[in-house]
Amino acid sequence: RRRAATAVALVTTAALGFSVLPRAFASAQPSSGAPLRVLTLNMLFGHADPGAVMDLVRRLRPDVLSAQELTPGMVEELDAAGLKDVMSHRVLQTAWSASGSGTFSRYPLTPLENLFRPIGHNMPAAVLNVPGAGDIEIVNVHPFPPLGSQVHEWSAAFASFPAASPDRLRIFAGDFNASLDHAAMRRFISRGYADSADLAGQGLVPTWPVNNRIPPVITIDHVVVDQRIGVREVSVHTVPGTDHRAVFADLSLPSN
């Protein structure tokens, strides 16, 4: 009944739609560099179905699995399901809480200390030796959610992440507890990085929450890459037992 208010609302809605619509269209350039396949999944306090996780690993054949909310028991279950046979290299900081994290790999991993000051849950960093590309830094990301007093720590976590380096390629994979609509996330990415799903035209596919009555409404799980890294494909997958969807990124690394 108020035409002026309706007009403003429509213009605002259209402007917002146009601002996020590019995320649904691929903009990545084809690349023929060394391949690297990255899978990330929040395990929900170690409750993700280990058999379903292994089915995903066997089907997608990731070189790296970045796991958040990873408990010691979940590691045992995953290894019993076959993970130790395909990803024997790992850097683990497990916990019987949401703070546990771990990075598993087909390729040799070396823990990387003092890259940045983790603020939030455990966020192990490692150096990954990839055939044909050399050493790549990979960071397992899981800041606190921006709730109540944790907002300050959440914002500080993004500010603590290092900017891209001309001397080393770097990948961040995990539960960022942030979408591309958060200013803190955009500021971080602007320091020499890109969101792989955004480049692949999958930036609007929501990752949380799933496996309950509420459909997924927000994209907070990401694989963020150095701008020099190519993105071939990104896909999102539902895993029973966890409220997050897995994000898979098929990447192309510049040859060394």
mmCIF file of C-alpha atoms in Angstrom:
data_model
loop_
_atom_site.group_PDB
_atom_site.id
_atom_site.type_symbol
_atom_site.label_atom_id
_atom_site.label_comp_id
_atom_site.label_asym_id
_atom_site.label_seq_id
_atom_site.Cartn_x
_atom_site.Cartn_y
_atom_site.Cartn_z
ATOM 1 C CA ARG A 1 0.000 0.000 0.000
ATOM 2 C CA ARG A 2 3.042 2.275 0.288
ATOM 3 C CA ARG A 3 4.366 2.575 -3.220
ATOM 4 C CA ALA A 4 7.552 4.433 -2.321
ATOM 5 C CA ALA A 5 8.566 1.800 0.243
ATOM 6 C CA THR A 6 7.701 -0.982 -2.197
ATOM 7 C CA ALA A 7 9.793 0.631 -4.933
ATOM 8 C CA VAL A 8 12.801 0.990 -2.609
ATOM 9 C CA ALA A 9 12.445 -2.630 -1.509
ATOM 10 C CA LEU A 10 12.285 -3.853 -5.102
ATOM 11 C CA VAL A 11 15.315 -1.805 -6.166
ATOM 12 C CA THR A 12 17.294 -3.014 -3.142
ATOM 13 C CA THR A 13 16.352 -6.629 -3.811
ATOM 14 C CA ALA A 14 17.322 -6.328 -7.477
ATOM 15 C CA ALA A 15 20.649 -4.725 -6.593
ATOM 16 C CA LEU A 16 21.429 -7.504 -4.113
ATOM 17 C CA GLY A 17 20.485 -10.128 -6.676
ATOM 18 C CA PHE A 18 22.741 -8.636 -9.327
ATOM 19 C CA SER A 19 25.622 -8.412 -6.836
ATOM 20 C CA VAL A 20 25.573 -12.142 -6.013
ATOM 21 C CA LEU A 21 24.419 -13.534 -9.366
ATOM 22 C CA PRO A 22 27.976 -13.750 -10.816
ATOM 23 C CA ARG A 23 28.719 -16.499 -8.273
ATOM 24 C CA ALA A 24 26.453 -18.791 -10.290
ATOM 25 C CA PHE A 25 28.554 -18.393 -13.453
ATOM 26 C CA ALA A 26 31.987 -19.888 -13.953
ATOM 27 C CA SER A 27 34.818 -17.415 -14.479
ATOM 28 C CA ALA A 28 37.823 -19.702 -13.974
ATOM 29 C CA GLN A 29 40.300 -19.886 -16.838
ATOM 30 C CA PRO A 30 41.318 -23.326 -18.202
ATOM 31 C CA SER A 31 44.668 -24.466 -16.866
ATOM 32 C CA SER A 32 46.924 -27.416 -17.644
ATOM 33 C CA GLY A 33 49.127 -27.342 -14.534
ATOM 34 C CA ALA A 34 49.728 -30.109 -12.005
ATOM 35 C CA PRO A 35 46.402 -31.353 -10.576
ATOM 36 C CA LEU A 36 45.452 -31.164 -6.905
ATOM 37 C CA ARG A 37 42.077 -32.368 -5.646
ATOM 38 C CA VAL A 38 40.929 -31.003 -2.269
ATOM 39 C CA LEU A 39 37.972 -32.169 -0.171
ATOM 40 C CA THR A 40 36.838 -30.415 3.015
ATOM 41 C CA LEU A 41 34.192 -31.514 5.524
ATOM 42 C CA ASN A 42 33.072 -30.514 9.016
ATOM 43 C CA MET A 43 32.502 -33.844 10.802
ATOM 44 C CA LEU A 44 30.063 -32.493 13.470
ATOM 45 C CA PHE A 45 31.856 -33.618 16.634
ATOM 46 C CA GLY A 46 32.998 -36.781 14.854
ATOM 47 C CA HIS A 47 29.457 -37.916 13.981
ATOM 48 C CA ALA A 48 29.840 -37.972 10.182
ATOM 49 C CA ASP A 49 29.201 -41.417 8.724
ATOM 50 C CA PRO A 50 32.718 -42.848 8.116
ATOM 51 C CA GLY A 51 31.465 -45.194 5.406
ATOM 52 C CA ALA A 52 29.855 -42.301 3.528
ATOM 53 C CA VAL A 53 33.037 -40.233 3.888
ATOM 54 C CA MET A 54 35.069 -43.092 2.430
ATOM 55 C CA ASP A 55 32.580 -43.543 -0.407
ATOM 56 C CA LEU A 56 33.143 -39.885 -1.247
ATOM 57 C CA VAL A 57 36.927 -40.276 -1.017
ATOM 58 C CA ARG A 58 36.893 -43.308 -3.319
ATOM 59 C CA ARG A 59 34.576 -41.630 -5.815
ATOM 60 C CA LEU A 60 36.189 -38.177 -5.955
ATOM 61 C CA ARG A 61 39.785 -39.348 -5.338
ATOM 62 C CA PRO A 62 40.915 -36.230 -3.433
ATOM 63 C CA ASP A 63 44.614 -35.778 -2.779
ATOM 64 C CA VAL A 64 43.844 -33.860 0.424
ATOM 65 C CA LEU A 65 41.055 -34.179 2.983
ATOM 66 C CA SER A 66 40.640 -31.216 5.347
ATOM 67 C CA ALA A 67 38.460 -32.245 8.319
ATOM 68 C CA GLN A 68 37.001 -30.061 11.063
ATOM 69 C CA GLU A 69 35.366 -31.135 14.351
ATOM 70 C CA LEU A 70 37.569 -34.194 14.079
ATOM 71 C CA THR A 71 37.701 -36.427 17.164
ATOM 72 C CA PRO A 72 40.280 -39.160 17.909
ATOM 73 C CA GLY A 73 37.461 -41.680 17.576
ATOM 74 C CA MET A 74 36.552 -40.362 14.136
ATOM 75 C CA VAL A 75 40.146 -40.874 12.974
ATOM 76 C CA GLU A 76 39.994 -44.497 14.143
ATOM 77 C CA GLU A 77 36.677 -45.034 12.350
ATOM 78 C CA LEU A 78 37.918 -43.472 9.129
ATOM 79 C CA ASP A 79 41.102 -45.556 9.192
ATOM 80 C CA ALA A 80 39.071 -48.701 9.850
ATOM 81 C CA ALA A 81 36.917 -47.776 6.830
ATOM 82 C CA GLY A 82 40.044 -47.555 4.664
ATOM 83 C CA LEU A 83 41.362 -43.988 4.873
ATOM 84 C CA LYS A 84 44.785 -45.071 6.153
ATOM 85 C CA ASP A 85 45.266 -47.081 2.953
ATOM 86 C CA VAL A 86 44.767 -44.092 0.621
ATOM 87 C CA MET A 87 45.835 -41.147 2.813
ATOM 88 C CA SER A 88 48.631 -42.251 5.094
ATOM 89 C CA HIS A 89 50.118 -38.771 5.482
ATOM 90 C CA ARG A 90 48.400 -36.556 8.026
ATOM 91 C CA VAL A 91 48.773 -33.593 10.367
ATOM 92 C CA LEU A 92 46.279 -33.979 13.190
ATOM 93 C CA GLN A 93 45.119 -31.752 16.036
ATOM 94 C CA THR A 94 42.139 -33.825 17.157
ATOM 95 C CA ALA A 95 39.944 -33.115 20.187
ATOM 96 C CA TRP A 96 36.800 -34.510 21.787
ATOM 97 C CA SER A 97 35.036 -31.265 20.920
ATOM 98 C CA ALA A 98 34.403 -28.892 18.029
ATOM 99 C CA SER A 99 38.059 -27.790 18.178
ATOM 100 C CA GLY A 100 39.498 -30.937 16.603
ATOM 101 C CA SER A 101 40.922 -30.660 13.082
ATOM 102 C CA GLY A 102 43.065 -32.756 10.804
ATOM 103 C CA THR A 103 44.541 -32.781 7.301
ATOM 104 C CA PHE A 104 44.978 -36.098 5.473
ATOM 105 C CA SER A 105 46.917 -36.489 2.241
ATOM 106 C CA ARG A 106 48.129 -38.882 -0.442
ATOM 107 C CA TYR A 107 51.324 -36.831 -0.614
ATOM 108 C CA PRO A 108 53.919 -36.105 2.099
ATOM 109 C CA LEU A 109 52.861 -33.507 4.665
ATOM 110 C CA THR A 110 55.091 -31.531 7.007
ATOM 111 C CA PRO A 111 53.602 -29.518 9.902
ATOM 112 C CA LEU A 112 54.036 -25.785 9.377
ATOM 113 C CA GLU A 113 54.507 -23.787 12.553
ATOM 114 C CA ASN A 114 54.133 -20.034 13.069
ATOM 115 C CA LEU A 115 52.523 -19.277 9.709
ATOM 116 C CA PHE A 116 49.870 -17.297 11.604
ATOM 117 C CA ARG A 117 48.290 -17.163 15.062
ATOM 118 C CA PRO A 118 45.198 -19.419 15.024
ATOM 119 C CA ILE A 119 42.212 -17.746 16.684
ATOM 120 C CA GLY A 120 39.309 -20.109 17.234
ATOM 121 C CA HIS A 121 39.358 -23.882 16.877
ATOM 122 C CA ASN A 122 42.479 -25.834 15.926
ATOM 123 C CA MET A 123 43.679 -24.757 12.483
ATOM 124 C CA PRO A 124 46.743 -26.833 11.559
ATOM 125 C CA ALA A 125 48.896 -25.665 8.686
ATOM 126 C CA ALA A 126 51.156 -27.949 6.677
ATOM 127 C CA VAL A 127 53.476 -28.043 3.694
ATOM 128 C CA LEU A 128 52.259 -30.446 1.023
ATOM 129 C CA ASN A 129 54.740 -31.820 -1.499
ATOM 130 C CA VAL A 130 52.872 -32.215 -4.810
ATOM 131 C CA PRO A 131 54.528 -34.008 -7.748
ATOM 132 C CA GLY A 132 55.135 -31.559 -10.576
ATOM 133 C CA ALA A 133 54.357 -28.517 -8.434
ATOM 134 C CA GLY A 134 56.643 -28.732 -5.407
ATOM 135 C CA ASP A 135 55.688 -27.479 -1.954
ATOM 136 C CA ILE A 136 52.229 -26.033 -1.345
ATOM 137 C CA GLU A 137 51.025 -24.618 1.966
ATOM 138 C CA ILE A 138 47.604 -25.815 3.096
ATOM 139 C CA VAL A 139 45.658 -24.430 6.054
ATOM 140 C CA ASN A 140 42.759 -26.214 7.744
ATOM 141 C CA VAL A 141 40.321 -23.403 8.604
ATOM 142 C CA HIS A 142 37.795 -23.308 11.454
ATOM 143 C CA PRO A 143 37.284 -19.996 13.298
ATOM 144 C CA PHE A 144 34.592 -19.628 15.938
ATOM 145 C CA PRO A 145 31.125 -18.764 14.627
ATOM 146 C CA PRO A 146 30.272 -15.025 14.823
ATOM 147 C CA LEU A 147 27.903 -15.326 17.777
ATOM 148 C CA GLY A 148 27.775 -12.960 20.754
ATOM 149 C CA SER A 149 31.176 -12.125 22.186
ATOM 150 C CA GLN A 150 32.827 -14.515 19.705
ATOM 151 C CA VAL A 151 32.302 -11.972 16.919
ATOM 152 C CA HIS A 152 35.522 -10.201 17.892
ATOM 153 C CA GLU A 153 37.546 -13.443 17.814
ATOM 154 C CA TRP A 154 35.883 -14.447 14.542
ATOM 155 C CA SER A 155 36.881 -11.152 12.925
ATOM 156 C CA ALA A 156 40.398 -11.366 14.383
ATOM 157 C CA ALA A 157 40.810 -14.878 12.950
ATOM 158 C CA PHE A 158 40.351 -13.597 9.393
ATOM 159 C CA ALA A 159 42.707 -10.694 10.019
ATOM 160 C CA SER A 160 45.366 -13.148 11.259
ATOM 161 C CA PHE A 161 45.407 -15.210 8.057
ATOM 162 C CA PRO A 162 48.526 -14.407 6.005
ATOM 163 C CA ALA A 163 48.298 -12.601 2.690
ATOM 164 C CA ALA A 164 49.283 -14.455 -0.463
ATOM 165 C CA SER A 165 53.017 -14.841 -0.912
ATOM 166 C CA PRO A 166 54.937 -14.544 -4.208
ATOM 167 C CA ASP A 167 57.258 -17.300 -2.967
ATOM 168 C CA ARG A 168 54.726 -19.970 -2.028
ATOM 169 C CA LEU A 169 51.298 -21.124 -3.187
ATOM 170 C CA ARG A 170 48.748 -21.425 -0.386
ATOM 171 C CA ILE A 171 45.318 -23.043 -0.008
ATOM 172 C CA PHE A 172 42.789 -22.574 2.808
ATOM 173 C CA ALA A 173 40.134 -25.297 3.154
ATOM 174 C CA GLY A 174 37.508 -25.713 5.832
ATOM 175 C CA ASP A 175 34.525 -24.375 7.711
ATOM 176 C CA PHE A 176 35.033 -20.609 7.617
ATOM 177 C CA ASN A 177 31.794 -19.840 9.483
ATOM 178 C CA ALA A 178 31.468 -17.053 6.936
ATOM 179 C CA SER A 179 29.984 -16.511 3.510
ATOM 180 C CA LEU A 180 31.239 -14.282 0.720
ATOM 181 C CA ASP A 181 28.711 -11.713 1.956
ATOM 182 C CA HIS A 182 30.731 -11.164 5.151
ATOM 183 C CA ALA A 183 33.120 -8.214 4.941
ATOM 184 C CA ALA A 184 35.777 -10.035 7.004
ATOM 185 C CA MET A 185 35.788 -12.887 4.499
ATOM 186 C CA ARG A 186 35.975 -10.536 1.523
ATOM 187 C CA ARG A 187 38.858 -8.585 3.075
ATOM 188 C CA PHE A 188 40.768 -11.817 3.603
ATOM 189 C CA ILE A 189 40.193 -13.007 0.027
ATOM 190 C CA SER A 190 41.216 -9.605 -1.371
ATOM 191 C CA ARG A 191 44.762 -10.210 -0.103
ATOM 192 C CA GLY A 192 45.666 -12.319 -3.124
ATOM 193 C CA TYR A 193 43.171 -15.195 -3.001
ATOM 194 C CA ALA A 194 39.995 -16.446 -4.700
ATOM 195 C CA ASP A 195 37.079 -18.632 -3.645
ATOM 196 C CA SER A 196 37.160 -21.771 -5.795
ATOM 197 C CA ALA A 197 33.371 -22.253 -5.798
ATOM 198 C CA ASP A 198 32.874 -18.648 -6.876
ATOM 199 C CA LEU A 199 35.279 -19.157 -9.803
ATOM 200 C CA ALA A 200 33.582 -22.417 -10.788
ATOM 201 C CA GLY A 201 30.058 -21.010 -10.760
ATOM 202 C CA GLN A 202 29.091 -22.882 -7.584
ATOM 203 C CA GLY A 203 29.311 -19.928 -5.214
ATOM 204 C CA LEU A 204 25.586 -19.889 -4.449
ATOM 205 C CA VAL A 205 25.318 -23.571 -3.506
ATOM 206 C CA PRO A 206 24.594 -23.613 0.260
ATOM 207 C CA THR A 207 26.607 -25.883 2.567
ATOM 208 C CA TRP A 208 24.873 -25.468 5.942
ATOM 209 C CA PRO A 209 22.731 -26.715 7.651
ATOM 210 C CA VAL A 210 21.820 -30.127 6.229
ATOM 211 C CA ASN A 211 20.372 -33.424 7.440
ATOM 212 C CA ASN A 212 17.599 -31.796 9.464
ATOM 213 C CA ARG A 213 14.249 -30.148 8.860
ATOM 214 C CA ILE A 214 15.890 -26.855 7.885
ATOM 215 C CA PRO A 215 17.236 -26.865 4.313
ATOM 216 C CA PRO A 216 20.744 -25.491 3.721
ATOM 217 C CA VAL A 217 20.619 -21.713 3.449
ATOM 218 C CA ILE A 218 24.186 -20.403 3.579
ATOM 219 C CA THR A 219 27.590 -21.172 2.076
ATOM 220 C CA ILE A 220 30.168 -21.217 4.869
ATOM 221 C CA ASP A 221 32.446 -24.079 3.786
ATOM 222 C CA HIS A 222 35.086 -23.070 1.255
ATOM 223 C CA VAL A 223 38.272 -23.935 -0.573
ATOM 224 C CA VAL A 224 40.120 -20.637 -0.969
ATOM 225 C CA VAL A 225 43.134 -20.608 -3.264
ATOM 226 C CA ASP A 226 45.995 -18.389 -4.346
ATOM 227 C CA GLN A 227 44.924 -16.430 -7.429
ATOM 228 C CA ARG A 228 47.602 -18.203 -9.469
ATOM 229 C CA ILE A 229 45.887 -21.572 -8.930
ATOM 230 C CA GLY A 230 43.415 -22.706 -11.575
ATOM 231 C CA VAL A 231 40.013 -24.195 -10.741
ATOM 232 C CA ARG A 232 38.738 -26.994 -12.960
ATOM 233 C CA GLU A 233 35.630 -28.017 -11.036
ATOM 234 C CA VAL A 234 33.873 -27.584 -7.687
ATOM 235 C CA SER A 235 31.073 -29.757 -6.339
ATOM 236 C CA VAL A 236 29.134 -29.930 -3.070
ATOM 237 C CA HIS A 237 28.074 -33.221 -1.424
ATOM 238 C CA THR A 238 25.784 -34.213 1.442
ATOM 239 C CA VAL A 239 27.211 -36.676 4.000
ATOM 240 C CA PRO A 240 24.980 -38.402 6.600
ATOM 241 C CA GLY A 241 25.691 -37.616 10.245
ATOM 242 C CA THR A 242 26.894 -34.030 9.884
ATOM 243 C CA ASP A 243 25.170 -30.675 9.444
ATOM 244 C CA HIS A 244 27.731 -29.472 6.885
ATOM 245 C CA ARG A 245 28.063 -30.448 3.249
ATOM 246 C CA ALA A 246 31.434 -31.452 1.842
ATOM 247 C CA VAL A 247 33.107 -29.181 -0.704
ATOM 248 C CA PHE A 248 35.329 -30.718 -3.384
ATOM 249 C CA ALA A 249 37.663 -28.622 -5.549
ATOM 250 C CA ASP A 250 39.614 -29.951 -8.522
ATOM 251 C CA LEU A 251 42.519 -27.527 -8.848
ATOM 252 C CA SER A 252 45.386 -26.900 -11.248
ATOM 253 C CA LEU A 253 48.725 -25.778 -9.841
ATOM 254 C CA PRO A 254 51.345 -23.804 -11.769
ATOM 255 C CA SER A 255 54.299 -26.004 -12.675
ATOM 256 C CA ASN A 256 57.489 -25.380 -10.724
#
